[in-house]
CSV table of C-alpha atoms and ligand atoms in Angstrom, one decimal:
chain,number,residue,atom,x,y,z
A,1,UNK,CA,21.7,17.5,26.5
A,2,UNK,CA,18.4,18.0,28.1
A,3,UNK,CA,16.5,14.8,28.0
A,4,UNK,CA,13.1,16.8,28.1
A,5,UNK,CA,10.5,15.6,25.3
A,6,UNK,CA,10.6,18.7,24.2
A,7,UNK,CA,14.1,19.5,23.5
A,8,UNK,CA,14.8,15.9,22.3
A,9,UNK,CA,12.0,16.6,19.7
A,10,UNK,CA,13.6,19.9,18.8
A,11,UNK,CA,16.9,17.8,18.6
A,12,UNK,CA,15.3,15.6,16.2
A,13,UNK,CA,13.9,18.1,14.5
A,14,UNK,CA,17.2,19.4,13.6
A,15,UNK,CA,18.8,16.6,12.8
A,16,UNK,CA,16.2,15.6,10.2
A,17,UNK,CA,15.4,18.9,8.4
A,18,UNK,CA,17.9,18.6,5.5
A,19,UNK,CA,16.7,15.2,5.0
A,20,UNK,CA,12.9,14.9,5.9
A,21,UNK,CA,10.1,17.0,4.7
A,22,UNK,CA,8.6,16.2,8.1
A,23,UNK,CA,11.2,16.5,10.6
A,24,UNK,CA,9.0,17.9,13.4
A,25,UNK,CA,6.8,14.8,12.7
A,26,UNK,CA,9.2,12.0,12.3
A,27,UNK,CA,10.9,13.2,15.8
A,28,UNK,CA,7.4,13.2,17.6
A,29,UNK,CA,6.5,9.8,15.6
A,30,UNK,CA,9.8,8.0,16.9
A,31,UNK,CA,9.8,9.7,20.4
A,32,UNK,CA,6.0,7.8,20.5
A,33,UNK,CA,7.2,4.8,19.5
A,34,UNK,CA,9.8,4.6,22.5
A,35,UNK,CA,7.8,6.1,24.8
A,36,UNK,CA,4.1,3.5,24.0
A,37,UNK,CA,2.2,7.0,24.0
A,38,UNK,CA,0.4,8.8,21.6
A,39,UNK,CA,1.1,12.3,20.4
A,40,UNK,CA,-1.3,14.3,22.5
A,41,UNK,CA,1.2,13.1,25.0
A,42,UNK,CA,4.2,14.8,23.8
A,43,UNK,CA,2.0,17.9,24.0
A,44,UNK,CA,1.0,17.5,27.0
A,45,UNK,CA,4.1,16.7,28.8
A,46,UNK,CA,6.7,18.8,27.4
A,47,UNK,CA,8.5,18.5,30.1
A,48,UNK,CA,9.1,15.4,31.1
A,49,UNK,CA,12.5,13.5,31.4
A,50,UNK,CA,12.9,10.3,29.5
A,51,UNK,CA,15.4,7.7,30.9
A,52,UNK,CA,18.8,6.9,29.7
A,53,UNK,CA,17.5,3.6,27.9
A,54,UNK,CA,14.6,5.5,26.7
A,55,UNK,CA,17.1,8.3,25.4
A,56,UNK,CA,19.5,6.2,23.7
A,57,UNK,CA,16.6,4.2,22.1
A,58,UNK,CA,15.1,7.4,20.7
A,59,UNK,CA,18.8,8.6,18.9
A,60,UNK,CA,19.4,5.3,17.5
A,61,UNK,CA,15.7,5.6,15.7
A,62,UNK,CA,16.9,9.1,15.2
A,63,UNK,CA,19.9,7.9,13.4
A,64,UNK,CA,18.5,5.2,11.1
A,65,UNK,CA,15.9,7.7,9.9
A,66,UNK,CA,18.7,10.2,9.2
A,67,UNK,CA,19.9,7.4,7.2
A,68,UNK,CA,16.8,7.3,4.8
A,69,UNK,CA,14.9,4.7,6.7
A,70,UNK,CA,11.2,5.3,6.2
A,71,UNK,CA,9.7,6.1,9.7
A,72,UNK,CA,6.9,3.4,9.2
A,73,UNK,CA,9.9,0.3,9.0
A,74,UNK,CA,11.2,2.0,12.3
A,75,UNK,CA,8.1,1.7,13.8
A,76,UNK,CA,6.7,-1.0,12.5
A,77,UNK,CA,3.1,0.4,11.4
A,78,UNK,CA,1.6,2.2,8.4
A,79,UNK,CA,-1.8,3.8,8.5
A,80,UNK,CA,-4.0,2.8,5.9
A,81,UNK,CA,-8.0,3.5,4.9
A,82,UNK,CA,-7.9,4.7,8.7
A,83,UNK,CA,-6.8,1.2,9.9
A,84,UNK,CA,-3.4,0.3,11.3
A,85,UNK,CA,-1.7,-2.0,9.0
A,86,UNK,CA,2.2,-3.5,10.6
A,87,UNK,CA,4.5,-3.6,7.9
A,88,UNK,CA,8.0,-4.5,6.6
A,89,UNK,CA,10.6,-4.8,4.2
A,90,UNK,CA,9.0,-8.0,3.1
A,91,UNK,CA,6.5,-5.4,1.0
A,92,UNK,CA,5.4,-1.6,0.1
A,93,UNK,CA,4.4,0.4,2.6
A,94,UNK,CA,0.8,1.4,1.7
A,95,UNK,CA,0.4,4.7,0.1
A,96,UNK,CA,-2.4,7.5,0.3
A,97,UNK,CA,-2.5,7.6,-3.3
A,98,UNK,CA,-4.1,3.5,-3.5
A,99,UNK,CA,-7.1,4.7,-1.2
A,100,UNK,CA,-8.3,5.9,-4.8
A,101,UNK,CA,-8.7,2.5,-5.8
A,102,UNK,CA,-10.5,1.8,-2.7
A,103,UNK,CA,-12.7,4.9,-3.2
A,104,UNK,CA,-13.3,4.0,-6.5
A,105,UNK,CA,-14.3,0.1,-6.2
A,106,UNK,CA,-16.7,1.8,-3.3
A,107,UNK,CA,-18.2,4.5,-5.6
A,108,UNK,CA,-19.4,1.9,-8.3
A,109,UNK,CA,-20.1,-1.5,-6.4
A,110,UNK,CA,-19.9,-0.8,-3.0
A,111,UNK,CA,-24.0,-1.1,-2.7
A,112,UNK,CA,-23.9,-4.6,-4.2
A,113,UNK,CA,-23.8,-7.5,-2.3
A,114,UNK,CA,-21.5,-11.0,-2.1
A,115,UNK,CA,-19.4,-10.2,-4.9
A,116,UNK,CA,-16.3,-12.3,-5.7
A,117,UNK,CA,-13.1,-9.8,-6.0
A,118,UNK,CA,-9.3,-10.6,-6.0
A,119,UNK,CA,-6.5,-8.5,-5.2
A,120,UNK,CA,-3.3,-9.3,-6.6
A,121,UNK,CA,0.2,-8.7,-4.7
A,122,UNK,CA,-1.5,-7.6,-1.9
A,123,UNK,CA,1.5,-6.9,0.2
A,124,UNK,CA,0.8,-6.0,3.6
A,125,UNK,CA,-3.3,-6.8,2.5
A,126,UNK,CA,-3.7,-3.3,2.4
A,127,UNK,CA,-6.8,-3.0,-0.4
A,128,UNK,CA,-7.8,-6.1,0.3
A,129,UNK,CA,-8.5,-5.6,4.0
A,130,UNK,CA,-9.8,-1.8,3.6
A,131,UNK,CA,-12.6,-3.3,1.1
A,132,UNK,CA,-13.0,-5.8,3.6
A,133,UNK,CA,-13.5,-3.8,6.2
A,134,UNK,CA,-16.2,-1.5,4.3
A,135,UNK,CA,-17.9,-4.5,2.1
A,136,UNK,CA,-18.6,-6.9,4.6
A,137,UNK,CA,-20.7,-9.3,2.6
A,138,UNK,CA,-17.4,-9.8,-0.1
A,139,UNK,CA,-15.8,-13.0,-0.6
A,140,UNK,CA,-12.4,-11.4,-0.8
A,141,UNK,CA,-9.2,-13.3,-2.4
A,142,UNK,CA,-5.9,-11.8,-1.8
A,143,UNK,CA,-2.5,-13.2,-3.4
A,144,UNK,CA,0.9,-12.5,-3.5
A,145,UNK,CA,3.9,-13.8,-4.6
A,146,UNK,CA,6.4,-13.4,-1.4
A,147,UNK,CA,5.5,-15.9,1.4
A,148,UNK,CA,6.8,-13.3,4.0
A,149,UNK,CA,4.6,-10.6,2.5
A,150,UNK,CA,1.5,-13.8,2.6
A,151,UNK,CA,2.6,-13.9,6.4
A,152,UNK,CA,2.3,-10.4,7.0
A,153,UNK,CA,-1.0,-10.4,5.6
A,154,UNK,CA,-2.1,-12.9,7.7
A,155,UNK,CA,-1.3,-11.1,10.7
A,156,UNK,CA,-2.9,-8.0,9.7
A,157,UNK,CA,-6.2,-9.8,8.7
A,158,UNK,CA,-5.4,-11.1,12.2
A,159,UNK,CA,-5.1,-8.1,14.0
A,160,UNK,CA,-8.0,-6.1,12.0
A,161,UNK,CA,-10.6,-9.2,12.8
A,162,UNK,CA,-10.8,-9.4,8.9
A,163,UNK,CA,-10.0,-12.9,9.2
A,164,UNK,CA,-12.7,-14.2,6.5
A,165,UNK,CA,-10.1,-12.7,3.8
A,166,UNK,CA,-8.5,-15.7,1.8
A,167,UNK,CA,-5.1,-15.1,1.6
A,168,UNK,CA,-2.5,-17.2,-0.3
A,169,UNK,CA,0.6,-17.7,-2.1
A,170,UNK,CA,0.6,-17.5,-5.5
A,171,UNK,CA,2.8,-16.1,-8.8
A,172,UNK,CA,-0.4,-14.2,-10.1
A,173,UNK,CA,-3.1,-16.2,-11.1
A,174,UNK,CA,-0.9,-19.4,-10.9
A,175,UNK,CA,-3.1,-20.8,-7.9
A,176,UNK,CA,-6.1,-19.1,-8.0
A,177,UNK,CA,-9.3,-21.5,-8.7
A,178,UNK,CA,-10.1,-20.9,-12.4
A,179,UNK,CA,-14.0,-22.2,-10.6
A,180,UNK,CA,-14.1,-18.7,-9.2
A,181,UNK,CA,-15.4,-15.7,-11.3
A,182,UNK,CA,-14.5,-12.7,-10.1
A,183,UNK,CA,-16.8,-9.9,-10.2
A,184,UNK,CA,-14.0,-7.7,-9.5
A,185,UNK,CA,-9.7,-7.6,-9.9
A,186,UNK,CA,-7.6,-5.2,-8.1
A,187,UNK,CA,-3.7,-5.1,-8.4
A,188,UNK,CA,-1.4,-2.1,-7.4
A,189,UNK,CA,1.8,-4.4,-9.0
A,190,UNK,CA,4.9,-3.7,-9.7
A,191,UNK,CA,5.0,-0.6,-12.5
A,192,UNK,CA,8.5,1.3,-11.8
A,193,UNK,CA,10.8,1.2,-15.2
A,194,UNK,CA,14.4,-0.5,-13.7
A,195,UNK,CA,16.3,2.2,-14.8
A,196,UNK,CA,14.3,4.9,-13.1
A,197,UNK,CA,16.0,7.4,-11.2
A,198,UNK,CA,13.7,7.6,-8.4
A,199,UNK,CA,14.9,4.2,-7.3
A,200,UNK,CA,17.4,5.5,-5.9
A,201,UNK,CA,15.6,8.4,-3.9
A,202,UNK,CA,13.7,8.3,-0.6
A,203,UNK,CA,11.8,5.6,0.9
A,204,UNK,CA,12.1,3.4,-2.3
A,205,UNK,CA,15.4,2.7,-1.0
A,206,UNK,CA,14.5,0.3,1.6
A,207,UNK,CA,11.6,-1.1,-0.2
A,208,UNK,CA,11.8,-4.5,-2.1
A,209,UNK,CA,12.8,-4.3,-5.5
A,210,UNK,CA,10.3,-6.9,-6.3
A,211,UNK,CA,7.3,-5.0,-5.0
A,212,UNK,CA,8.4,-2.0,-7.2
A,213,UNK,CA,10.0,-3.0,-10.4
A,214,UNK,CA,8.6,-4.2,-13.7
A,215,UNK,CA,9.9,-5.0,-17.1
A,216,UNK,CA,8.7,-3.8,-20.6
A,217,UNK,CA,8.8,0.0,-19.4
A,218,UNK,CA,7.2,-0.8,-15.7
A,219,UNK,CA,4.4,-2.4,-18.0
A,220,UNK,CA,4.9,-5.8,-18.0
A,221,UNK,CA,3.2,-7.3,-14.7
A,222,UNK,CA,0.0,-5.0,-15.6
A,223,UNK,CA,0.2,-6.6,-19.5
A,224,UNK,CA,0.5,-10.1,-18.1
A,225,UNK,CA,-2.4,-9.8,-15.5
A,226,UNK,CA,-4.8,-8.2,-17.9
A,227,UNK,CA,-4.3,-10.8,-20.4
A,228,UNK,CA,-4.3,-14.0,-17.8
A,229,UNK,CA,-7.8,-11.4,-16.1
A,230,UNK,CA,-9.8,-12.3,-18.9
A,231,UNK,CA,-9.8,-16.2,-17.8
A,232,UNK,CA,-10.8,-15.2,-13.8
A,233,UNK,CA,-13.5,-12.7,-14.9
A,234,UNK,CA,-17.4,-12.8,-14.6
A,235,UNK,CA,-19.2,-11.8,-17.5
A,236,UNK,CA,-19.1,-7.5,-17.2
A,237,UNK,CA,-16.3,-7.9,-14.4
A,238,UNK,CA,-14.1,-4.9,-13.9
A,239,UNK,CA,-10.4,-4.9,-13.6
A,240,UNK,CA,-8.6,-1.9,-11.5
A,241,UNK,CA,-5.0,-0.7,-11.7
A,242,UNK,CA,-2.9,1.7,-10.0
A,243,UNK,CA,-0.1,2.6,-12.0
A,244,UNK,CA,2.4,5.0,-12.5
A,245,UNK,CA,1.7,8.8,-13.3
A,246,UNK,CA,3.0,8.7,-16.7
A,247,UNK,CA,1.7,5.0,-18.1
A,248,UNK,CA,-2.7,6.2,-18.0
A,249,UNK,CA,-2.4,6.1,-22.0
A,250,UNK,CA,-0.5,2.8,-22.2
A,251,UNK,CA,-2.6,1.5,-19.5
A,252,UNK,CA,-6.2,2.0,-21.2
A,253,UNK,CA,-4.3,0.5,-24.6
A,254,UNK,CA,-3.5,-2.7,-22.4
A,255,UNK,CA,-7.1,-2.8,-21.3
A,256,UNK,CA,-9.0,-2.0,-24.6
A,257,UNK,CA,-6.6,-4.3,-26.8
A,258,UNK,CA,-7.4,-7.1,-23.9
A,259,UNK,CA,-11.1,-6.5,-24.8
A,260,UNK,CA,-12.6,-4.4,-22.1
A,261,UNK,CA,-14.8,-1.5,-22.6
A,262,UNK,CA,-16.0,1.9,-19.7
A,263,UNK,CA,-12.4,2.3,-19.5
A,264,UNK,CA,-11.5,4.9,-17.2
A,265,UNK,CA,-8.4,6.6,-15.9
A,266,UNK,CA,-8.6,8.6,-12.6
A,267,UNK,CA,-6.0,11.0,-11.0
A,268,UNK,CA,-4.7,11.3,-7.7
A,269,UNK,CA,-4.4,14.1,-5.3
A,270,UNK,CA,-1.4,15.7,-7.2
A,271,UNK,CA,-3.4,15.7,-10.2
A,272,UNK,CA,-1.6,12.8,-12.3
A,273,UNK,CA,-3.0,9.4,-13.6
A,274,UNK,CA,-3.1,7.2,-11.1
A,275,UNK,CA,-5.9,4.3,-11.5
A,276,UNK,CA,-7.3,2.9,-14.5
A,277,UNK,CA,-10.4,0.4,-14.9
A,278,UNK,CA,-12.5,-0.9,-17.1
A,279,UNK,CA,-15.2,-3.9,-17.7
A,280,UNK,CA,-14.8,-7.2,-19.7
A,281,UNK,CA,-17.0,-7.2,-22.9
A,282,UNK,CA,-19.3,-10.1,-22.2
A,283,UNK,CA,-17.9,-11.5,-25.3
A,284,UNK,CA,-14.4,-11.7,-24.0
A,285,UNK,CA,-14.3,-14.5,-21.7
A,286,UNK,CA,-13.0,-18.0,-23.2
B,1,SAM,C1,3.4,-2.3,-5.3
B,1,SAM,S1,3.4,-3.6,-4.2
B,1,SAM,C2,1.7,-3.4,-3.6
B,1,SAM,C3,1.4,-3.9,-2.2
B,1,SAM,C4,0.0,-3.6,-1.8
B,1,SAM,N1,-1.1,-4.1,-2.6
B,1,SAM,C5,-0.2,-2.1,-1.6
B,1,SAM,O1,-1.0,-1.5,-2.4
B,1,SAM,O2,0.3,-1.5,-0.7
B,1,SAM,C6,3.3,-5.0,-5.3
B,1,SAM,C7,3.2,-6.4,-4.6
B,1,SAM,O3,3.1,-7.3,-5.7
B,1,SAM,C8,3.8,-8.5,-5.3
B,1,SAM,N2,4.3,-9.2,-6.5
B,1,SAM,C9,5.3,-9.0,-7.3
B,1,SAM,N3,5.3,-9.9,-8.3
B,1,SAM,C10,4.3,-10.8,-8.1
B,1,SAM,C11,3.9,-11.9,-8.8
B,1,SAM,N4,4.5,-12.4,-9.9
B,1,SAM,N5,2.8,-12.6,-8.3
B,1,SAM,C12,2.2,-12.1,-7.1
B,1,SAM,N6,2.6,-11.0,-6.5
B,1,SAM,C13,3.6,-10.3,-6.9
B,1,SAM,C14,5.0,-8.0,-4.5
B,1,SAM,O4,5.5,-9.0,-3.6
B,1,SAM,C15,4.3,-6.8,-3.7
B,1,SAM,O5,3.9,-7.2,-2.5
């Protein structure tokens, strides 16, 4: 074989298109990885030879992404809200669809100033580090159960210079200061039924089981938040979900029987439910 960039992409190419729906893209992605360069590069110097090493590096990426791996393991790095977040099996990988919760938090408080918000499971620190970025005045709490997804927040906070995010261990709410009222609660938990076929499909494959999964239906962690919310909540505070496509109705029920009011679901790009919110009745808190 040719060791040109250009035929080893069209190599890749062909290698992924009965398993990728962005062959073309995966094979440019992992030749960039290899070769420290962006893609402008690739297009620039079609013709270039790699090395041997840098050849053989580029198949065996080639081959575990023929094997299902999602390219952003592989390489290490997800974009997210336009920032480059590292990632790993530890967590999700950050999806386009949660930048509506971002959007959304933006469009309603994003003009107020040095609010209290918590994001729970924050994974990689995705939503909590893209608000942080944009709301600079925020005092910004970010949880999540797996110390290795905790650590890999840090470093992100780290690398983004968002440093001033509080981020911490904790099952849910179990060591977040009651003293703190929250103006505002984010969560994109767990929400995938256990028997769903989609598990078994795709990137989901290599992603933790624990950052996808929930019981009761995929609703349970969203049930259990909502009704532990109410105790972390300023008077009027709002509570934001992401959720599955299918669970908007059971969703709002949650909210409303939890004794929030302006409850609102919106869709994502595809057109499906995708975030629901709404606001604590004054009356609510204990
Ligand atoms: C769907 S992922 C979301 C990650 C990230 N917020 C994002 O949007 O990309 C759910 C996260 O919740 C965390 N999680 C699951 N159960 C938890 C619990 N009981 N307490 C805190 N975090 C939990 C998982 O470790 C995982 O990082």
């Amino acid at each position: 074989m040719i060791l040109s960039i250009e035929h080893l992409i069209e190599h890749g190419r062909a290698q992924l298109d009965s398993c990728s729906d962005s062959a073309k893209l995966d094979a440019q992605l992992l030749l960039c990885f290899v070769l420290e360069k962006e893609r402008s590069y690739l297009l620039t110097w079609p013709d270039k030879i790699l090395s041997q090493a840098q050849s053989s590096q580029y198949l065996e990426l080639l081959a575990r992404r023929i094997n299902g791996e999602p390219i952003a393991y592989i390489v290490g790095v997800k974009e997210f809200w336009s920032l480059p977040f590292f990632v790993s099996p530890a967590t999700l990988i950050p999806r386009p669809d949660t930048e509506i919760l971002i959007e959304l938090v933006l469009t309603h408080y994003g003009e107020k100033q040095n609010l209290n918000c918590l994001d729970l499971g924050t994974g990689t620190g995705a939503i909590a580090l893209a608000l942080a970025s944009e709301l600079p005045s925020w005092h910004i709490d970010a949880i999540d159960f797996s110390f290795d997804a905790v650590a890999l927040a840090k470093r992100n906070a780290k690398a983004l210079a968002l440093s001033q995010v509080n981020i911490y261990q904790s099952d849910w709410f179990s060591k977040v200061s009651q003293s703190t009222s929250f103006e505002i609660i984010v969560s994109n938990p767990p929400y995938i039924d256990g028997n769903d076929e989609n598990l078994s499909v795709g990137d989901v494959r290599f992603e933790p089981k624990s950052a996808l999964v929930a019981n009761e239906q995929g609703l349970g962690d969203i049930a259990d938040i909502t009704a532990k919310a109410v105790n972390y909540l300023a008077p009027n505070g709002a509570l934001f979900f992401e959720h599955g496509f299918e669970q908007g109705k059971a969703v709002r029920n949650i909210l409303r029987t939890a004794g929030f009011n302006d409850i609102e679901t919106v869709k994502d790009l595809n057109g499906h439910d995708r975030i629901t919110w709404g606001k604590l009745s004054i009356t609510s808190k204990i």
